[in-house]
Coordinates of C-alpha atoms in Angstrom, one line a residue:
M633 CA 49.0 -24.7 23.1
R634 CA 47.7 -24.5 19.4
G635 CA 45.6 -21.7 18.3
R636 CA 42.0 -22.2 17.2
V637 CA 41.4 -21.7 13.4
A638 CA 38.9 -19.0 12.9
E639 CA 35.8 -20.2 11.3
P640 CA 34.6 -18.5 8.1
R641 CA 32.6 -15.3 8.9
T642 CA 29.3 -14.5 7.6
K643 CA 28.2 -11.1 7.1
T644 CA 24.6 -10.0 6.4
I645 CA 23.5 -6.7 5.0
R646 CA 19.8 -6.0 5.1
T647 CA 17.8 -3.3 3.2
D648 CA 14.2 -3.7 4.6
Y649 CA 12.4 -1.2 2.6
L650 CA 13.2 -0.4 -0.9
A651 CA 10.4 2.0 -1.8
R652 CA 11.2 2.4 -5.5
V653 CA 10.5 -1.1 -6.6
E654 CA 7.0 -2.0 -7.1
G655 CA 5.6 -5.1 -4.9
E656 CA 7.0 -7.2 -2.3
G657 CA 10.1 -9.3 -2.7
A658 CA 13.5 -10.2 -1.3
M659 CA 16.9 -10.7 -2.6
I660 CA 19.8 -12.9 -1.3
V661 CA 23.4 -12.9 -2.4
R662 CA 25.9 -15.4 -0.9
I663 CA 29.6 -14.9 -1.3
A664 CA 32.2 -17.4 -0.1
G665 CA 35.9 -17.3 -0.5
G666 CA 35.5 -14.3 -2.9
V667 CA 33.0 -16.2 -5.0
V668 CA 29.3 -15.5 -5.7
E669 CA 27.6 -18.8 -4.7
E670 CA 24.0 -17.8 -4.9
V671 CA 21.8 -15.0 -6.2
K672 CA 18.1 -15.3 -5.8
L673 CA 15.4 -12.6 -6.4
N674 CA 12.5 -13.9 -4.0
I675 CA 9.3 -12.6 -5.0
Y676 CA 7.1 -13.7 -2.0
E677 CA 4.1 -11.6 -2.6
P678 CA 1.1 -14.0 -2.6
P679 CA -0.2 -15.2 -6.0
R680 CA -3.1 -12.9 -7.3
F681 CA -4.8 -15.8 -9.4
F682 CA -6.1 -13.4 -12.1
E683 CA -5.7 -16.3 -14.7
A684 CA -7.9 -18.5 -12.5
F685 CA -10.8 -16.1 -12.0
L686 CA -10.9 -15.3 -15.5
R687 CA -12.1 -18.7 -16.3
G688 CA -15.9 -18.7 -16.7
R689 CA -16.2 -15.0 -17.4
A690 CA -17.3 -13.6 -20.6
F691 CA -14.7 -12.7 -23.2
T692 CA -15.8 -9.1 -23.2
E693 CA -15.0 -8.7 -19.5
A694 CA -11.1 -9.5 -20.0
P695 CA -10.0 -5.9 -20.9
D696 CA -11.5 -4.5 -17.6
I697 CA -10.5 -7.4 -15.4
T698 CA -7.0 -7.6 -16.5
A699 CA -6.5 -3.8 -16.2
R700 CA -6.7 -4.2 -12.5
I701 CA -3.5 -6.2 -12.6
C702 CA -1.6 -2.9 -12.6
G703 CA -2.4 0.7 -11.8
I704 CA 0.5 2.1 -13.8
C705 CA 0.2 0.0 -17.0
P706 CA -3.4 -1.0 -17.2
V707 CA -3.5 -0.1 -20.9
A708 CA -0.9 -2.8 -21.7
Y709 CA -3.2 -5.4 -20.2
Q710 CA -6.3 -4.2 -21.9
M711 CA -4.6 -4.0 -25.3
S712 CA -3.1 -7.5 -25.2
A713 CA -6.4 -8.9 -23.9
C714 CA -8.2 -7.2 -26.7
R715 CA -5.9 -8.4 -29.3
A716 CA -6.2 -12.0 -28.1
M717 CA -10.0 -11.9 -28.0
E718 CA -10.3 -10.3 -31.5
Q719 CA -8.0 -12.9 -32.9
A720 CA -10.0 -15.7 -31.3
C721 CA -13.0 -14.2 -32.9
G722 CA -11.6 -13.6 -36.3
L723 CA -11.7 -9.9 -36.1
E724 CA -9.0 -7.3 -37.1
V725 CA -9.3 -3.7 -35.7
G726 CA -7.5 -1.2 -37.8
G727 CA -7.8 2.4 -39.1
Q728 CA -8.6 5.1 -36.6
L729 CA -9.9 2.6 -34.0
R730 CA -6.4 1.1 -34.0
A731 CA -4.9 4.5 -34.0
L732 CA -6.7 5.5 -30.9
R733 CA -5.3 2.5 -29.2
R734 CA -1.8 3.5 -30.0
L735 CA -2.6 7.1 -28.9
L736 CA -3.9 5.7 -25.4
Y737 CA -0.7 3.6 -25.2
C738 CA 1.5 6.6 -25.8
G739 CA -0.3 8.3 -22.7
E740 CA 0.7 5.2 -20.6
W741 CA 4.3 5.2 -21.9
I742 CA 4.7 8.9 -20.9
E743 CA 3.2 8.7 -17.4
S744 CA 5.2 5.4 -16.7
H745 CA 8.4 6.4 -18.1
A746 CA 8.2 9.8 -16.3
L747 CA 7.5 8.1 -13.0
H748 CA 10.3 5.6 -13.3
V749 CA 13.0 8.1 -14.8
Y750 CA 12.6 10.8 -12.3
M751 CA 10.9 9.3 -9.0
L752 CA 12.2 5.7 -9.0
H753 CA 15.7 5.6 -10.8
L754 CA 17.1 9.1 -11.0
P755 CA 17.7 9.2 -7.2
D756 CA 20.1 6.3 -7.5
F757 CA 22.4 8.1 -9.9
L758 CA 22.4 11.4 -7.9
G759 CA 22.9 9.9 -4.4
Y760 CA 19.4 10.4 -3.0
E761 CA 17.3 7.9 -1.0
S762 CA 14.1 9.0 -2.7
A763 CA 12.5 11.6 -4.9
I764 CA 11.3 13.5 -1.8
E765 CA 15.0 14.0 -0.8
L766 CA 15.9 14.9 -4.4
A767 CA 13.2 17.5 -4.4
K768 CA 14.8 19.3 -1.6
D769 CA 17.9 20.1 -3.7
N770 CA 16.3 19.9 -7.1
Q771 CA 12.7 20.9 -7.0
A772 CA 12.7 21.6 -10.8
A773 CA 13.5 18.1 -11.8
V774 CA 10.6 16.6 -9.7
A775 CA 8.4 19.3 -11.0
Q776 CA 9.1 18.3 -14.5
A777 CA 8.3 14.7 -13.6
L778 CA 5.0 15.6 -12.2
E779 CA 4.1 17.8 -15.2
L780 CA 5.1 14.9 -17.6
K781 CA 3.1 12.5 -15.7
K782 CA 0.1 14.7 -15.5
I783 CA 0.1 15.3 -19.3
G784 CA 0.3 11.4 -19.8
N785 CA -2.5 10.9 -17.4
E786 CA -4.7 13.6 -19.1
L787 CA -4.1 11.9 -22.6
M788 CA -5.3 8.6 -21.0
A789 CA -8.4 10.2 -19.4
V790 CA -9.5 12.0 -22.7
V791 CA -9.0 8.8 -24.8
G792 CA -9.7 6.1 -22.2
G793 CA -12.3 7.7 -20.1
R794 CA -10.2 7.6 -17.0
E795 CA -6.4 7.9 -16.2
V796 CA -6.2 4.8 -14.0
H797 CA -7.8 1.7 -15.3
P798 CA -9.4 3.2 -18.4
V799 CA -13.2 2.4 -18.8
N800 CA -13.6 3.3 -22.6
V801 CA -11.6 0.2 -23.9
K802 CA -13.6 -2.7 -25.4
V803 CA -13.1 -5.8 -27.5
G804 CA -13.7 -4.5 -31.0
G805 CA -12.7 -0.8 -30.3
W806 CA -14.2 1.6 -28.0
Y807 CA -17.4 2.4 -26.1
R808 CA -17.0 5.9 -27.3
A809 CA -14.7 7.5 -29.8
P810 CA -13.4 11.0 -28.8
R811 CA -14.2 14.0 -31.0
K812 CA -11.5 15.9 -32.6
R813 CA -12.2 19.1 -30.6
E814 CA -11.6 16.9 -27.5
L815 CA -8.0 16.0 -28.6
R816 CA -7.0 19.5 -29.7
P817 CA -6.4 21.0 -26.3
L818 CA -3.8 18.1 -25.7
V819 CA -1.6 19.3 -28.5
E820 CA -0.1 22.3 -26.6
K821 CA 0.5 20.2 -23.6
L822 CA 2.0 17.4 -25.5
E823 CA 4.4 19.9 -27.1
R824 CA 5.3 21.1 -23.7
A825 CA 5.8 17.4 -22.7
R826 CA 8.1 16.9 -25.7
E827 CA 10.3 19.7 -24.6
I828 CA 10.5 18.2 -21.1
A829 CA 11.3 14.8 -22.7
L830 CA 14.2 16.3 -24.7
E831 CA 15.5 17.8 -21.4
T832 CA 15.2 14.5 -19.8
V833 CA 17.4 12.9 -22.4
N834 CA 20.2 15.6 -21.9
L835 CA 19.7 15.1 -18.1
T836 CA 20.1 11.3 -18.1
A837 CA 22.7 11.2 -20.6
G838 CA 25.1 13.1 -18.4
L839 CA 24.9 10.7 -15.5
D840 CA 27.7 8.5 -14.3
F841 CA 27.1 5.0 -15.2
T842 CA 28.4 1.7 -13.7
D843 CA 30.9 -0.1 -16.2
Y844 CA 28.8 -3.2 -16.9
E845 CA 27.6 -4.9 -20.0
Q846 CA 25.9 -8.2 -20.7
D847 CA 25.4 -10.1 -23.9
Y848 CA 21.8 -10.2 -23.8
E849 CA 19.2 -12.0 -26.2
L850 CA 16.9 -8.9 -26.8
V851 CA 13.3 -9.6 -27.4
A852 CA 10.6 -7.2 -28.7
L853 CA 7.8 -6.8 -31.1
D854 CA 8.5 -5.8 -34.8
E855 CA 6.0 -4.2 -37.2
P856 CA 7.3 -2.8 -40.5
G857 CA 7.4 1.0 -40.4
E858 CA 6.6 1.4 -36.7
Y859 CA 8.4 1.5 -33.4
P860 CA 7.0 -1.3 -31.4
I861 CA 4.1 -0.5 -29.3
D862 CA 0.7 -2.3 -29.9
L863 CA 1.3 -5.2 -32.4
G864 CA 3.8 -7.1 -34.4
R865 CA 5.8 -10.3 -34.6
I866 CA 8.1 -11.4 -31.8
V867 CA 11.8 -11.0 -32.8
S868 CA 15.2 -11.0 -31.2
N869 CA 18.8 -10.0 -32.1
R870 CA 19.6 -13.8 -32.4
G871 CA 17.2 -14.7 -35.2
L872 CA 14.0 -15.3 -33.4
D873 CA 11.1 -14.3 -35.7
I874 CA 7.7 -15.7 -34.8
A875 CA 4.1 -14.9 -34.8
V876 CA 2.6 -14.1 -31.5
A877 CA 0.5 -17.3 -31.8
E878 CA 3.9 -19.3 -31.7
Y879 CA 4.9 -17.8 -28.3
D880 CA 4.3 -21.1 -26.5
E881 CA 6.4 -23.0 -28.8
H882 CA 9.5 -21.0 -28.1
F883 CA 9.0 -19.6 -24.5
V884 CA 8.4 -21.6 -21.4
E885 CA 7.5 -20.6 -17.8
E886 CA 9.0 -22.5 -14.8
H887 CA 8.3 -22.4 -11.0
V888 CA 11.3 -21.8 -8.8
E889 CA 11.2 -22.7 -5.1
W890 CA 12.3 -19.1 -4.0
S891 CA 9.6 -17.1 -5.9
N892 CA 6.0 -16.9 -6.3
A893 CA 6.3 -15.4 -9.7
L894 CA 7.1 -17.8 -12.5
H895 CA 10.5 -17.5 -14.4
S896 CA 10.5 -17.3 -18.2
R897 CA 13.1 -18.5 -20.6
L898 CA 13.5 -19.3 -24.3
R899 CA 13.4 -23.0 -24.8
E900 CA 16.4 -23.0 -27.0
R901 CA 18.8 -20.6 -25.1
G902 CA 17.5 -19.6 -21.7
S903 CA 17.4 -16.0 -20.2
Y904 CA 16.4 -13.0 -22.4
L905 CA 15.6 -9.4 -21.9
C906 CA 12.6 -7.4 -23.1
G907 CA 11.8 -3.9 -22.5
P908 CA 13.3 -0.5 -23.6
L909 CA 16.9 -1.8 -24.3
A910 CA 15.3 -4.4 -26.6
R911 CA 12.9 -2.1 -28.3
F912 CA 15.5 0.4 -29.0
A913 CA 18.0 -2.1 -30.4
L914 CA 15.4 -3.8 -32.7
G915 CA 13.5 -0.7 -33.7
V916 CA 16.0 2.3 -33.5
D917 CA 15.5 2.8 -37.3
R918 CA 11.8 3.5 -36.8
L919 CA 12.1 6.2 -34.1
S920 CA 10.7 9.6 -35.1
P921 CA 13.4 11.9 -36.5
L922 CA 13.4 14.0 -33.3
A923 CA 13.8 10.9 -31.0
A924 CA 16.5 9.4 -33.2
E925 CA 18.4 12.7 -33.1
A926 CA 18.0 12.7 -29.3
A927 CA 19.3 9.2 -29.1
K928 CA 22.4 10.1 -31.3
D929 CA 23.2 13.3 -29.3
A930 CA 22.9 11.1 -26.1
G931 CA 25.6 8.8 -27.4
L932 CA 23.4 5.6 -27.5
S933 CA 24.9 2.8 -29.4
A934 CA 22.6 0.9 -31.9
E935 CA 22.5 -2.0 -29.5
E936 CA 22.9 -0.8 -25.9
R937 CA 24.2 -3.5 -23.6
N938 CA 24.7 -1.7 -20.4
P939 CA 21.4 -2.0 -18.3
F940 CA 22.2 1.1 -16.3
R941 CA 21.8 3.1 -19.4
S942 CA 18.3 1.9 -19.9
I943 CA 17.2 5.2 -18.0
V944 CA 18.5 7.2 -21.2
V945 CA 16.7 4.8 -23.5
R946 CA 13.4 5.4 -21.7
S947 CA 14.0 9.2 -21.9
V948 CA 14.3 8.7 -25.7
E949 CA 11.2 6.8 -25.6
L950 CA 9.6 9.6 -23.8
V951 CA 10.5 11.9 -26.8
Y952 CA 9.2 9.3 -29.1
A953 CA 5.8 8.8 -27.3
T954 CA 5.1 12.5 -27.1
D955 CA 6.1 12.9 -30.9
E956 CA 3.9 9.8 -31.8
A957 CA 0.9 11.3 -29.9
L958 CA 1.2 14.6 -31.6
R959 CA 1.3 12.9 -35.0
L960 CA -1.7 10.6 -34.2
I961 CA -3.9 13.5 -33.1
A962 CA -2.9 15.5 -36.2
E963 CA -4.0 12.6 -38.4
Y964 CA -7.0 11.7 -36.4
E965 CA -10.5 11.4 -38.1
E966 CA -13.6 10.5 -36.2
P967 CA -14.5 6.9 -37.0
D968 CA -18.0 6.0 -38.3
A969 CA -18.7 3.8 -35.3
P970 CA -16.6 3.5 -32.1
A971 CA -16.4 -0.2 -32.4
L972 CA -16.7 -3.3 -34.6
E973 CA -19.4 -5.9 -33.9
V974 CA -17.8 -9.0 -32.4
E975 CA -19.4 -12.3 -32.6
P976 CA -17.8 -14.9 -30.2
Q977 CA -16.7 -18.3 -31.3
A978 CA -14.8 -21.2 -30.0
G979 CA -11.1 -21.0 -30.4
V980 CA -7.7 -19.8 -28.9
G981 CA -6.7 -16.1 -29.3
Y982 CA -3.1 -14.6 -28.8
G983 CA -2.2 -11.1 -28.1
C984 CA 1.1 -9.3 -27.4
T985 CA 1.9 -5.7 -26.9
E986 CA 4.7 -3.6 -25.5
A987 CA 4.1 -2.5 -22.0
P988 CA 6.6 0.1 -20.7
R989 CA 8.6 -2.6 -19.2
G990 CA 8.4 -5.1 -22.1
I991 CA 6.3 -7.6 -24.1
L992 CA 3.1 -8.6 -22.4
Y993 CA 1.7 -11.9 -23.6
H994 CA -2.0 -13.1 -23.4
R995 CA -3.5 -16.3 -24.5
Y996 CA -7.1 -17.3 -24.1
E997 CA -9.3 -20.3 -25.0
L998 CA -13.0 -19.5 -25.5
A999 CA -16.1 -21.6 -25.7
D1000 CA -18.5 -21.0 -28.5
D1001 CA -20.6 -18.6 -26.5
G1002 CA -17.5 -16.5 -25.6
T1003 CA -16.9 -17.8 -22.1
I1004 CA -13.3 -17.9 -21.3
V1005 CA -12.2 -21.5 -20.7
D1006 CA -8.6 -21.0 -20.1
A1007 CA -6.1 -17.9 -19.6
K1008 CA -2.5 -17.4 -19.7
I1009 CA -0.8 -14.0 -18.9
V1010 CA 3.0 -13.6 -18.9
P1011 CA 4.0 -10.1 -17.7
P1012 CA 7.4 -8.5 -18.8
T1013 CA 8.8 -8.5 -15.2
S1014 CA 8.3 -12.2 -15.2
Q1015 CA 10.1 -12.6 -18.4
N1016 CA 12.9 -10.6 -17.1
Q1017 CA 13.6 -12.2 -13.7
R1018 CA 16.1 -14.6 -14.8
T1019 CA 18.1 -11.8 -16.4
I1020 CA 17.7 -9.6 -13.4
E1021 CA 19.4 -12.4 -11.4
D1022 CA 22.0 -12.8 -14.1
D1023 CA 22.8 -9.1 -13.9
L1024 CA 23.0 -9.3 -10.1
R1025 CA 25.6 -12.0 -10.3
G1026 CA 27.5 -10.3 -12.9
V1027 CA 27.6 -7.0 -11.0
V1028 CA 28.5 -8.5 -7.8
E1029 CA 31.3 -10.5 -9.3
R1030 CA 32.9 -7.3 -10.6
S1031 CA 32.3 -5.5 -7.3
L1032 CA 33.7 -8.0 -4.8
D1033 CA 36.0 -5.2 -3.2
V1034 CA 33.2 -2.6 -2.8
P1035 CA 32.0 -2.0 1.0
D1036 CA 28.9 -3.9 1.9
D1037 CA 26.7 -0.7 2.1
E1038 CA 27.8 0.4 -1.3
L1039 CA 27.3 -3.1 -2.8
A1040 CA 23.7 -3.3 -1.3
L1041 CA 22.9 0.1 -3.0
L1042 CA 24.4 -1.1 -6.3
C1043 CA 22.3 -4.3 -6.2
E1044 CA 19.2 -2.4 -5.6
Q1045 CA 20.0 -0.2 -8.4
T1046 CA 20.6 -3.1 -10.5
I1047 CA 17.2 -4.3 -9.9
R1048 CA 15.7 -0.9 -10.6
N1049 CA 17.2 -0.7 -14.0
Y1050 CA 14.3 -3.0 -15.1
D1051 CA 11.7 -0.9 -13.3
P1052 CA 10.1 -4.2 -12.1
C1053 CA 6.4 -4.4 -11.5
I1054 CA 6.3 -7.1 -8.9
S1055 CA 2.6 -6.1 -8.0
C1056 CA 0.5 -3.0 -7.5
A1057 CA 0.9 -3.3 -3.7
T1058 CA 3.2 -1.8 -1.1
H1059 CA 6.7 -1.4 -2.3
F1060 CA 9.6 -2.8 -0.6
L1061 CA 12.5 -5.4 -1.0
K1062 CA 14.5 -7.2 1.7
L1063 CA 18.1 -7.5 0.8
D1064 CA 20.3 -10.1 2.5
V1065 CA 23.9 -10.3 1.5
Q1066 CA 25.9 -13.0 3.2
R1067 CA 29.7 -13.3 3.0
G1068 CA 31.5 -16.5 4.2

């Protein structure tokens, strides 16, 4: 009697609750015969329709409406919206009004990077399921994270009027410019934040990193003499150099059947990466001296290609953000008026700034009375989705002999390298790894 041939076995690994990724999504990895056949990052959270309900609203409402897209990086949405509206109306905001915008953005970078480095990403490297578990053994690290985040939030509250969804930002400038005496108490706190940031670089530089590199096209803003935050041209390490108004000529969004979030790609070359690794590679020569020294001491290369080392780059950006905030406060002079007058006119405006996770693009078409006719918003997580999937494939291909439970954790960490902001809602990701 002839024996039966065993059918290929399919193994499924699930992680039903990944509490250190923002929003609702799922991932599936299929491996058959030692080959990775399929990798999908399935973002199934329902569409939120912000672009649709911006239509018909006044151009002055865009900063407050778009801020509600995210509770961690609302400033990014406000600043990109303001820049787009001001361009459409033929207005350039500079001087101390623009310096205050950069200062507010520093507060957001501090609180967001502190949250990601310590609470969301560090547990992966130290073998903990959560920051709560980490705190049981290393209370000091979590206390530093909370102190850093508190200082970033306080900076946002003083300049922006509120630490979550700031209410002081408007097209043309501010509803109220802070007094110099209101900023002075922040100096000592920011100096303390800078000390913690330097300790954070030392901590993250000493972690064990997965041996993985990818040949990314790195995309970030570029402004002469400044590390990229609130304005600039869009450039890459492969020769892209365009005005923000040319974005749609070079980048395209596409729907994929397995995700409610659109995928972005460069028309000419496909996947690209934005965020800390891109900013650092393209702007390292414009870091403050202290941040540059910290990066050197941490052993970062000029063009870092290991996404797992992004936690070190974020830590260096923490040093920079605290340094930059201190510089801006020291040089601050109260403006004559909190805002410039803005007269609406028909046209199209474009804005792009550096959210903590990467470039955030806004485009608006206005009617002559300032009514929003059309809106387009491309967040950094959407821009990085294809690259996240590329990384997942690459990491799995190099880890086929790793036990399934370890492979699942490695895949989760690969996603968390990007600090993806799927939404502001409940955080979890379902993981489904099938082997045949």
